[in-house]
CSV table of C-alpha atoms and ligand atoms in Angstrom, one decimal:
chain,number,residue,atom,x,y,z
A,1,MET,CA,14.2,-6.0,26.6
A,2,ASP,CA,17.8,-6.1,25.5
A,3,GLU,CA,18.9,-6.7,22.0
A,4,ARG,CA,19.6,-10.4,22.6
A,5,SER,CA,16.0,-11.1,24.1
A,6,ILE,CA,14.4,-9.4,21.2
A,7,GLU,CA,16.4,-11.5,18.8
A,8,ALA,CA,15.4,-14.7,20.6
A,9,LEU,CA,11.8,-13.5,20.7
A,10,GLN,CA,11.8,-13.0,16.9
A,11,THR,CA,13.5,-16.3,16.3
A,12,SER,CA,10.8,-18.0,18.3
A,13,LEU,CA,8.2,-16.2,16.4
A,14,ALA,CA,9.5,-17.2,13.0
A,15,GLY,CA,9.8,-20.7,14.2
A,16,VAL,CA,6.1,-20.8,15.3
A,17,CYS,CA,5.1,-19.1,12.1
A,18,GLY,CA,6.7,-21.7,10.1
A,19,HIS,CA,4.7,-24.3,11.8
A,20,VAL,CA,1.5,-22.4,11.6
A,21,ASN,CA,2.0,-22.0,7.9
A,22,ALA,CA,2.9,-25.6,7.2
A,23,GLN,CA,-0.2,-26.6,9.3
A,24,HIS,CA,-2.4,-24.2,7.3
A,25,ALA,CA,-1.0,-25.8,4.2
A,26,GLN,CA,-2.1,-29.2,5.6
A,27,LEU,CA,-5.5,-27.7,6.3
A,28,VAL,CA,-5.8,-26.6,2.6
A,29,ARG,CA,-4.7,-30.2,1.5
A,30,LEU,CA,-7.5,-31.7,3.6
A,31,ALA,CA,-10.0,-29.2,2.3
A,32,GLU,CA,-8.9,-30.2,-1.2
A,33,LYS,CA,-9.5,-33.9,-0.4
A,34,ALA,CA,-12.9,-33.0,1.1
A,35,LEU,CA,-13.9,-31.1,-2.1
A,36,ALA,CA,-12.6,-33.9,-4.4
A,37,GLY,CA,-14.4,-36.7,-2.6
A,38,ASP,CA,-17.5,-34.8,-1.5
A,39,GLY,CA,-16.3,-35.5,2.0
A,40,TRP,CA,-18.1,-32.4,3.1
A,41,LYS,CA,-21.5,-33.7,2.2
A,42,GLN,CA,-23.4,-34.4,5.4
A,43,ILE,CA,-26.8,-34.1,6.6
A,44,GLY,CA,-27.7,-30.6,7.2
A,45,ILE,CA,-24.3,-29.1,5.7
A,46,HIS,CA,-25.2,-27.0,2.8
A,47,SER,CA,-21.7,-25.9,1.5
A,48,PRO,CA,-18.0,-26.8,1.9
A,49,THR,CA,-17.5,-23.4,3.8
A,50,HIS,CA,-20.2,-24.5,6.2
A,51,TRP,CA,-18.6,-27.7,6.8
A,52,LEU,CA,-15.0,-26.4,7.1
A,53,ALA,CA,-16.0,-23.4,9.3
A,54,TRP,CA,-17.9,-25.7,11.6
A,55,GLN,CA,-15.3,-28.6,11.8
A,56,ALA,CA,-12.3,-26.4,12.0
A,57,GLY,CA,-13.9,-23.8,14.4
A,58,ILE,CA,-13.1,-20.9,12.1
A,59,SER,CA,-14.9,-18.0,10.7
A,60,THR,CA,-16.8,-18.4,7.3
A,61,GLY,CA,-14.3,-15.9,5.9
A,62,THR,CA,-11.3,-18.0,6.8
A,63,ALA,CA,-13.0,-21.1,5.6
A,64,GLN,CA,-13.7,-19.3,2.2
A,65,LYS,CA,-10.0,-18.3,2.0
A,66,ILE,CA,-8.9,-21.9,2.7
A,67,LEU,CA,-11.3,-23.3,0.1
A,68,ALA,CA,-10.3,-20.9,-2.5
A,69,VAL,CA,-6.6,-21.9,-2.1
A,70,ALA,CA,-7.7,-25.5,-2.3
A,71,LYS,CA,-9.6,-24.9,-5.5
A,72,GLY,CA,-6.6,-23.2,-7.1
A,73,ALA,CA,-3.9,-25.4,-5.6
A,74,GLU,CA,-3.2,-27.3,-9.0
A,75,MET,CA,-2.6,-24.0,-10.8
A,76,HIS,CA,0.2,-22.8,-8.4
A,77,PRO,CA,2.4,-25.8,-7.7
A,78,GLN,CA,5.4,-23.5,-6.6
A,79,VAL,CA,3.3,-21.3,-4.4
A,80,MET,CA,1.9,-24.5,-2.7
A,81,ALA,CA,5.3,-26.0,-2.3
A,82,ALA,CA,6.4,-22.7,-0.4
A,83,PHE,CA,3.3,-23.0,1.5
A,84,ASP,CA,4.0,-26.7,2.6
A,85,ALA,CA,7.4,-25.7,3.5
A,86,GLY,CA,6.0,-23.2,5.8
A,87,GLU,CA,7.5,-20.2,3.9
A,88,LEU,CA,4.3,-18.5,3.0
A,89,SER,CA,1.4,-17.6,5.3
A,90,LEU,CA,-2.2,-18.5,4.4
A,91,ASP,CA,-3.0,-14.8,3.7
A,92,GLN,CA,0.0,-14.5,1.4
A,93,VAL,CA,-0.9,-17.8,-0.6
A,94,ALA,CA,-4.6,-16.6,-0.7
A,95,LEU,CA,-3.5,-13.5,-2.6
A,96,ALA,CA,-0.9,-15.3,-4.8
A,97,ALA,CA,-3.5,-17.9,-5.7
A,98,LYS,CA,-5.5,-15.2,-7.3
A,99,ALA,CA,-2.9,-14.4,-9.9
A,100,PRO,CA,-2.9,-16.3,-13.2
A,101,ALA,CA,-1.4,-19.8,-13.3
A,102,TYR,CA,1.5,-18.7,-15.6
A,103,THR,CA,2.8,-16.4,-12.8
A,104,ASP,CA,3.4,-19.1,-10.4
A,105,ALA,CA,7.1,-18.9,-10.0
A,106,GLU,CA,7.2,-15.1,-10.0
A,107,ILE,CA,4.2,-14.4,-7.8
A,108,CYS,CA,5.8,-17.1,-5.3
A,109,GLY,CA,9.1,-15.3,-5.2
A,110,LEU,CA,7.2,-11.9,-4.8
A,111,ALA,CA,5.0,-13.1,-2.0
A,112,LYS,CA,8.0,-14.0,0.1
A,113,LEU,CA,9.2,-10.5,-0.1
A,114,LEU,CA,6.0,-8.4,0.2
A,115,THR,CA,3.7,-7.6,3.1
A,116,VAL,CA,0.2,-8.8,2.7
A,117,GLN,CA,-1.0,-5.4,1.8
A,118,GLN,CA,1.5,-4.8,-0.8
A,119,LEU,CA,0.8,-8.2,-2.4
A,120,SER,CA,-2.9,-7.5,-2.4
A,121,MET,CA,-2.3,-4.1,-4.1
A,122,VAL,CA,-0.1,-5.9,-6.7
A,123,VAL,CA,-2.8,-8.6,-7.2
A,124,ARG,CA,-5.6,-6.1,-7.6
A,125,LYS,CA,-3.9,-3.5,-9.7
A,126,TYR,CA,-1.6,-5.4,-12.1
A,127,PRO,CA,-3.2,-5.8,-15.5
A,128,PHE,CA,-2.7,-9.6,-15.9
A,129,THR,CA,-3.4,-11.3,-19.1
A,130,THR,CA,-5.9,-14.2,-18.4
A,131,ASP,CA,-4.9,-17.7,-18.5
A,132,GLU,CA,-7.5,-18.2,-21.1
A,133,GLU,CA,-5.9,-15.4,-23.4
A,134,ILE,CA,-2.5,-17.2,-22.9
A,135,ALA,CA,-4.0,-20.6,-23.9
A,136,ARG,CA,-5.6,-18.9,-26.9
A,137,ARG,CA,-2.3,-17.3,-27.9
A,138,ALA,CA,-0.5,-20.6,-27.6
A,139,ALA,CA,-3.1,-22.3,-29.9
A,140,ALA,CA,-2.6,-19.6,-32.5
A,141,ALA,CA,1.1,-20.0,-32.3
A,142,ASP,CA,0.6,-23.7,-32.9
A,143,GLY,CA,-1.1,-22.7,-36.2
A,144,ASP,CA,-4.6,-23.8,-35.3
A,145,THR,CA,-6.2,-20.4,-35.6
A,146,PRO,CA,-4.9,-17.1,-36.8
A,147,LEU,CA,-3.8,-14.8,-34.1
A,148,GLU,CA,-6.0,-11.7,-33.9
A,149,VAL,CA,-4.3,-8.6,-33.0
A,150,SER,CA,-5.8,-7.6,-29.7
A,151,ALA,CA,-5.8,-4.1,-28.3
A,152,PRO,CA,-2.8,-3.5,-26.1
A,153,GLU,CA,-3.4,-3.9,-22.4
A,154,PRO,CA,-4.2,-0.7,-20.8
A,155,SER,CA,-1.1,0.6,-18.9
A,156,PRO,CA,-1.5,0.8,-15.3
A,157,GLY,CA,0.5,4.2,-15.2
A,158,PRO,CA,-0.5,7.7,-16.4
A,159,VAL,CA,-1.1,7.7,-20.1
A,160,ALA,CA,1.1,9.8,-22.2
A,161,GLY,CA,-0.8,12.5,-23.9
A,162,SER,CA,-2.9,13.8,-21.0
A,163,SER,CA,-2.4,17.4,-20.2
A,164,VAL,CA,-4.0,20.1,-18.3
A,165,SER,CA,-3.1,23.7,-18.7
A,166,MET,CA,-4.3,26.5,-16.6
A,167,GLY,CA,-3.5,30.2,-16.1
A,168,VAL,CA,-5.2,33.5,-15.4
A,169,ASP,CA,-6.0,36.1,-18.1
A,170,ALA,CA,-5.5,39.9,-17.8
A,171,ASP,CA,-8.9,40.2,-15.9
A,172,GLY,CA,-7.9,37.6,-13.4
A,173,VAL,CA,-10.1,35.1,-14.7
A,174,GLY,CA,-8.8,31.6,-14.4
A,175,GLN,CA,-8.6,29.3,-17.5
A,176,VAL,CA,-8.5,25.6,-17.3
A,177,ARG,CA,-8.0,23.4,-20.4
A,178,GLY,CA,-7.3,19.9,-20.5
A,179,VAL,CA,-7.1,16.6,-22.6
A,180,LEU,CA,-7.3,13.3,-20.7
A,181,ALA,CA,-6.7,9.8,-21.8
A,182,PRO,CA,-9.8,7.6,-21.7
A,183,ASP,CA,-9.1,6.0,-18.6
A,184,GLU,CA,-8.2,9.0,-16.8
A,185,TYR,CA,-11.3,10.9,-18.2
A,186,ARG,CA,-13.4,8.2,-16.6
A,187,VAL,CA,-12.0,8.8,-13.2
A,188,PHE,CA,-12.4,12.5,-13.7
A,189,GLU,CA,-16.1,12.3,-14.8
A,190,THR,CA,-17.0,10.0,-12.1
A,191,ALA,CA,-15.5,12.2,-9.5
A,192,MET,CA,-17.4,15.2,-11.2
A,193,ARG,CA,-20.7,13.5,-11.2
A,194,GLU,CA,-20.3,12.3,-7.5
A,195,ALA,CA,-19.5,15.9,-6.4
A,196,ARG,CA,-22.3,17.5,-8.3
A,197,ASP,CA,-24.7,14.9,-6.8
A,198,ALA,CA,-23.5,15.6,-3.4
A,199,LEU,CA,-24.0,19.4,-3.9
A,200,PHE,CA,-27.5,18.7,-5.1
A,201,HIS,CA,-28.6,17.5,-1.7
A,202,GLY,CA,-30.6,20.2,0.2
A,203,ARG,CA,-29.5,22.8,-2.3
A,204,ASP,CA,-30.9,24.5,-5.2
A,205,PRO,CA,-30.7,22.4,-8.3
A,206,ASP,CA,-28.7,24.9,-10.3
A,207,VAL,CA,-25.4,23.3,-9.5
A,208,THR,CA,-23.1,23.5,-12.4
A,209,TRP,CA,-19.9,21.4,-13.4
A,210,ALA,CA,-17.9,24.3,-12.3
A,211,ASP,CA,-19.4,24.1,-8.8
A,212,ALA,CA,-18.5,20.3,-8.9
A,213,LEU,CA,-14.9,21.1,-9.8
A,214,ILE,CA,-14.4,23.6,-7.2
A,215,GLU,CA,-16.1,21.2,-4.7
A,216,ILE,CA,-13.5,18.6,-5.6
A,217,CYS,CA,-10.7,21.1,-5.2
A,218,HIS,CA,-12.0,22.1,-1.6
A,219,ARG,CA,-12.2,18.4,-0.7
A,220,SER,CA,-8.7,17.8,-1.8
A,221,LEU,CA,-7.3,20.8,0.2
A,222,ASP,CA,-9.3,19.7,3.2
A,223,THR,CA,-7.9,16.3,3.2
A,224,VAL,CA,-4.3,17.5,3.6
A,225,ALA,CA,-3.5,15.6,6.8
A,226,GLU,CA,-1.6,18.4,8.4
A,227,PRO,CA,-3.4,21.8,7.9
A,228,SER,CA,-0.1,23.8,7.8
A,229,ARG,CA,1.6,21.4,5.4
A,230,ARG,CA,1.4,23.5,2.3
A,231,ASP,CA,2.8,26.6,4.0
A,232,ARG,CA,5.3,24.7,6.0
A,233,PHE,CA,6.6,23.1,2.7
A,234,ARG,CA,6.9,26.5,1.0
A,235,ILE,CA,10.7,27.4,1.1
A,236,ASN,CA,12.0,30.7,0.0
A,237,LEU,CA,15.3,30.7,-2.1
A,238,TYR,CA,16.8,34.0,-1.8
A,239,VAL,CA,18.5,35.4,-4.9
A,240,ASN,CA,21.0,38.2,-4.4
A,241,VAL,CA,21.7,40.7,-7.1
A,242,ASP,CA,25.2,39.6,-7.5
A,243,GLY,CA,23.7,36.2,-8.5
A,244,THR,CA,24.4,34.2,-5.4
A,245,THR,CA,21.5,32.3,-3.8
A,246,THR,CA,20.9,31.4,-0.2
A,247,PHE,CA,17.9,29.3,1.1
A,248,ALA,CA,17.4,31.9,3.8
A,249,ASP,CA,19.6,34.5,5.6
A,250,ASN,CA,18.8,33.1,8.9
A,251,TRP,CA,17.4,29.6,9.4
A,252,ARG,CA,15.8,29.2,12.8
A,253,ILE,CA,14.7,25.6,12.3
A,254,PRO,CA,16.9,22.7,13.2
A,255,ASP,CA,18.7,20.9,10.4
A,256,PRO,CA,16.5,17.5,10.5
A,257,ILE,CA,13.4,19.5,10.0
A,258,ARG,CA,15.0,21.7,7.1
A,259,HIS,CA,16.3,18.4,5.5
A,260,ARG,CA,12.7,16.9,5.6
A,261,LEU,CA,11.2,20.0,4.2
A,262,PHE,CA,13.7,20.0,1.2
A,263,CYS,CA,12.7,16.4,0.4
A,264,ASP,CA,9.2,17.3,-0.9
A,265,GLY,CA,8.5,21.0,-0.5
A,266,THR,CA,7.6,23.9,-2.7
A,267,ILE,CA,10.3,26.4,-3.4
A,268,THR,CA,9.9,30.1,-4.1
A,269,ALA,CA,12.6,32.3,-5.6
A,270,VAL,CA,12.9,35.7,-3.7
A,271,GLY,CA,15.0,38.4,-5.3
A,272,LEU,CA,17.0,40.5,-3.1
A,273,VAL,CA,18.6,43.9,-3.6
A,274,GLY,CA,20.8,45.0,-0.7
A,275,GLY,CA,19.3,42.3,1.5
A,276,VAL,CA,15.6,43.6,0.9
A,277,PRO,CA,13.2,41.2,-1.0
A,278,VAL,CA,12.0,43.0,-4.2
A,279,ASN,CA,10.7,40.2,-6.4
A,280,VAL,CA,9.0,36.9,-5.7
A,281,GLY,CA,9.3,34.3,-8.5
A,282,ARG,CA,7.0,31.5,-9.4
A,283,SER,CA,6.7,28.7,-6.8
A,284,GLN,CA,8.1,25.4,-8.0
A,285,ARG,CA,8.0,22.0,-6.3
A,286,ILE,CA,11.2,20.4,-5.5
A,287,VAL,CA,9.9,17.0,-6.9
A,288,PRO,CA,8.2,17.9,-10.2
A,289,ASP,CA,4.6,16.5,-10.4
A,290,ARG,CA,5.4,14.0,-13.2
A,291,THR,CA,8.4,12.6,-11.3
A,292,ARG,CA,6.3,12.4,-8.2
A,293,ARG,CA,3.6,10.4,-9.9
A,294,LEU,CA,6.1,7.9,-11.2
A,295,VAL,CA,7.5,7.4,-7.8
A,296,GLU,CA,4.1,7.1,-6.2
A,297,HIS,CA,3.0,4.6,-8.8
A,298,ARG,CA,6.2,2.6,-8.3
A,299,ASP,CA,5.9,2.5,-4.5
A,300,LEU,CA,2.1,2.4,-3.8
A,301,GLY,CA,2.5,3.9,-0.5
A,302,CYS,CA,5.2,4.0,2.4
A,303,ARG,CA,8.0,1.6,1.5
A,304,VAL,CA,9.1,0.9,5.1
A,305,PRO,CA,8.5,-2.8,5.6
A,306,GLY,CA,5.3,-3.4,7.4
A,307,CYS,CA,3.9,0.1,6.9
A,308,SER,CA,0.5,0.1,5.2
A,309,GLN,CA,-0.1,3.7,4.7
A,310,SER,CA,-0.7,4.6,1.1
A,311,ARG,CA,-2.2,8.1,1.6
A,312,TRP,CA,-0.5,11.4,2.3
A,313,VAL,CA,3.0,10.0,1.5
A,314,GLN,CA,5.8,12.4,1.1
A,315,VAL,CA,8.7,11.8,-1.4
A,316,HIS,CA,12.1,11.5,0.3
A,317,HIS,CA,15.5,12.0,-1.3
A,318,ILE,CA,17.6,9.1,-0.2
A,319,ILE,CA,20.7,11.1,-0.7
A,320,HIS,CA,19.6,14.3,0.9
A,321,TRP,CA,18.7,17.1,-1.5
A,322,ASP,CA,20.1,20.2,0.3
A,323,ALA,CA,22.9,18.8,2.4
A,324,ASP,CA,24.4,16.1,-0.1
A,325,ASN,CA,23.2,17.4,-3.4
A,326,GLY,CA,21.0,14.2,-3.9
A,327,PRO,CA,19.4,14.4,-7.4
A,328,THR,CA,15.7,14.4,-8.0
A,329,GLU,CA,15.7,11.3,-9.9
A,330,THR,CA,13.4,8.2,-9.3
A,331,TRP,CA,16.3,6.0,-8.0
A,332,ASN,CA,17.0,8.5,-5.3
A,333,LEU,CA,13.4,9.1,-4.4
A,334,ILE,CA,11.2,6.9,-2.1
A,335,CYS,CA,7.7,7.3,-0.8
A,336,LEU,CA,7.4,7.4,3.0
A,337,CYS,CA,4.5,8.1,5.2
A,338,PRO,CA,4.9,11.4,7.2
A,339,ARG,CA,5.6,9.5,10.4
A,340,HIS,CA,8.4,7.4,8.9
A,341,HIS,CA,9.7,10.4,7.0
A,342,ARG,CA,10.1,12.2,10.2
A,343,LEU,CA,11.8,9.3,12.0
A,344,HIS,CA,14.4,9.1,9.3
A,345,HIS,CA,15.3,12.8,9.4
A,346,GLN,CA,15.4,12.3,13.4
A,347,GLY,CA,18.2,9.7,12.6
A,348,ARG,CA,16.0,6.9,14.0
A,349,LEU,CA,15.4,5.0,10.6
A,350,GLY,CA,18.3,4.4,8.2
A,351,ILE,CA,17.4,4.4,4.4
A,352,THR,CA,20.1,3.5,1.7
A,353,GLY,CA,20.1,2.0,-1.7
A,354,ASN,CA,18.6,2.4,-5.1
A,355,ALA,CA,14.7,2.8,-5.0
A,356,ASP,CA,14.3,1.6,-8.5
A,357,LEU,CA,15.6,-1.8,-7.8
A,358,THR,CA,13.5,-4.7,-6.6
A,359,THR,CA,13.5,-5.5,-3.0
A,360,GLY,CA,16.0,-8.2,-2.2
A,361,THR,CA,18.3,-7.6,-5.2
A,362,PRO,CA,21.8,-6.3,-4.5
A,363,GLY,CA,21.8,-2.6,-4.2
A,364,ALA,CA,18.2,-2.3,-3.5
A,365,VAL,CA,16.8,-0.1,-0.7
A,366,VAL,CA,17.6,-1.2,2.7
A,367,PHE,CA,16.0,0.1,5.9
A,368,THR,CA,17.8,0.0,9.2
A,369,ASP,CA,16.7,0.5,12.7
A,370,ILE,CA,18.3,2.7,15.2
A,371,ARG,CA,21.0,0.1,16.0
A,372,GLY,CA,21.8,-0.4,12.3
A,373,SER,CA,20.2,-3.7,11.9
A,374,PRO,CA,18.3,-4.1,8.5
A,375,LEU,CA,14.6,-4.4,8.7
A,376,LYS,CA,13.2,-7.5,7.1
A,377,PRO,CA,11.0,-6.7,4.0
A,378,ALA,CA,8.3,-9.0,5.2
A,379,ALA,CA,7.3,-11.7,7.6
A,380,ASP,CA,10.1,-14.3,7.5
A,381,PRO,CA,8.8,-17.7,8.8
A,382,ALA,CA,11.5,-20.3,9.1
A,383,ALA,CA,10.9,-23.7,7.5
A,384,PRO,CA,10.1,-26.1,10.2
A,385,THR,CA,12.9,-28.7,10.8
A,386,SER,CA,10.9,-30.8,13.3
A,387,PRO,CA,7.3,-31.8,13.7
A,388,PRO,CA,5.3,-29.2,15.6
A,389,PRO,CA,4.9,-29.9,19.3
A,390,GLU,CA,2.1,-32.2,20.2
A,391,PRO,CA,-0.6,-30.3,21.7
A,392,ALA,CA,-1.3,-31.2,25.1
A,393,GLY,CA,-5.1,-31.3,24.8
A,394,ARG,CA,-7.2,-32.7,22.0
A,395,TYR,CA,-9.0,-30.3,19.9
A,396,VAL,CA,-12.9,-31.0,19.7
A,397,HIS,CA,-14.7,-29.0,17.1
A,398,PRO,CA,-17.8,-27.0,18.1
A,399,LEU,CA,-21.2,-28.8,18.3
A,400,GLY,CA,-22.7,-26.6,16.0
A,401,GLU,CA,-26.0,-26.7,17.8
A,402,ARG,CA,-28.5,-23.9,17.9
A,403,LEU,CA,-27.4,-21.3,20.4
A,404,ASP,CA,-29.9,-20.3,23.0
A,405,ARG,CA,-28.5,-16.8,24.0
A,406,ARG,CA,-30.6,-17.0,27.2
A,407,ALA,CA,-28.3,-19.8,28.3
A,408,VAL,CA,-25.2,-17.7,28.1
A,409,HIS,CA,-24.1,-16.0,31.3
A,410,PHE,CA,-21.1,-14.5,32.6
A,411,ASN,CA,-20.5,-14.1,36.2
A,412,GLU,CA,-19.5,-10.6,37.1
A,413,PRO,CA,-16.7,-10.1,39.9
A,414,HIS,CA,-18.1,-10.0,43.3
A,415,PRO,CA,-18.1,-6.3,44.4
A,416,ARG,CA,-16.6,-7.0,47.7
A,417,ARG,CA,-13.9,-9.3,46.6
A,418,ALA,CA,-12.9,-7.1,43.5
A,419,SER,CA,-9.7,-5.1,44.5
B,501,LIG,ZN1,13.3,13.2,3.4
B,502,LIG,ZN1,5.3,4.4,6.8
């Protein structure tokens, strides 16, 4: 397909999506009507979901989604207006409707920009204040009831004050000490209990907490997607006695791979005297763990539009670290899945902009394809400008009668006529 056909295909797709969305909105409006007037109550129908799934020929899950949106429609006027206009899909609206009413305008704007996976992540993880709490605060501000000072909302990010130290004593015995914030401790304890329980199975019951911790470490290492990753990502920095440094005296690997390794690798200083390594320093990650956590928390997975991978992400330097001296600061760092990271360093995916800015604002990160056209941040249905085409046939909903599976039969192709 040439560039123009691809563009035409995508324009048609956007048009159809707009119609589909607007029609889904109509379906929600009808469901709303059915709920309000008890229109769903018919003999043998035990719930609105049952009724809608039957009448619309859709799955119970889809019917539940439509009804949930119908029930919350009043709370989200802006989201619903965008839905009616065909600008948001049913899946996007179903998620947006889970956010409290006061977020209506913001969640509406966000929903247009994010993929469904991203929006889902946002709605699940964001520590929303409930609408009830907002109402209570408003009443207190009116002077009805004194405002109680409530505990601050737990921060979704890492809590300052958590620290873990580790090291080896003179006998080579490892020492691990740590202080964890309450929420982080709960995660830790749950993981430890689970690991110890898993070890109990079929083994002697003398499993200690230390065994559990080692089990967790092994599991973590085992899940590294590419087994060679840890060693491949170790880069030696050669320090000559005269103070000059080189990454290696002789790179055998091609530039694109080297640039990629420098994005998110571990670096080890090797002291050289007369070109002979004499001293190996402590390994350091190019992206320090704390910065890495900030970036991972901000991005919640690979940032490439439409990519849903949230595990095994690598931190990429938008301005390359080794070739262009790109700083290891959050605005210059972005999470990418290994596949997209590789594509970028092969020159097949362009990434520019400031990673700290919200998608869509000027200066924010823009991804471009191999031809240099920007990738859209999410599905972009066009608002319908004409009524949808009249269906050629007439939709008749399923009968809903009991199905006798013995009555169902598919004819197999005749062996002699089959090619
Ligand atoms: Zn990179
Ligand atoms: Zn990706």
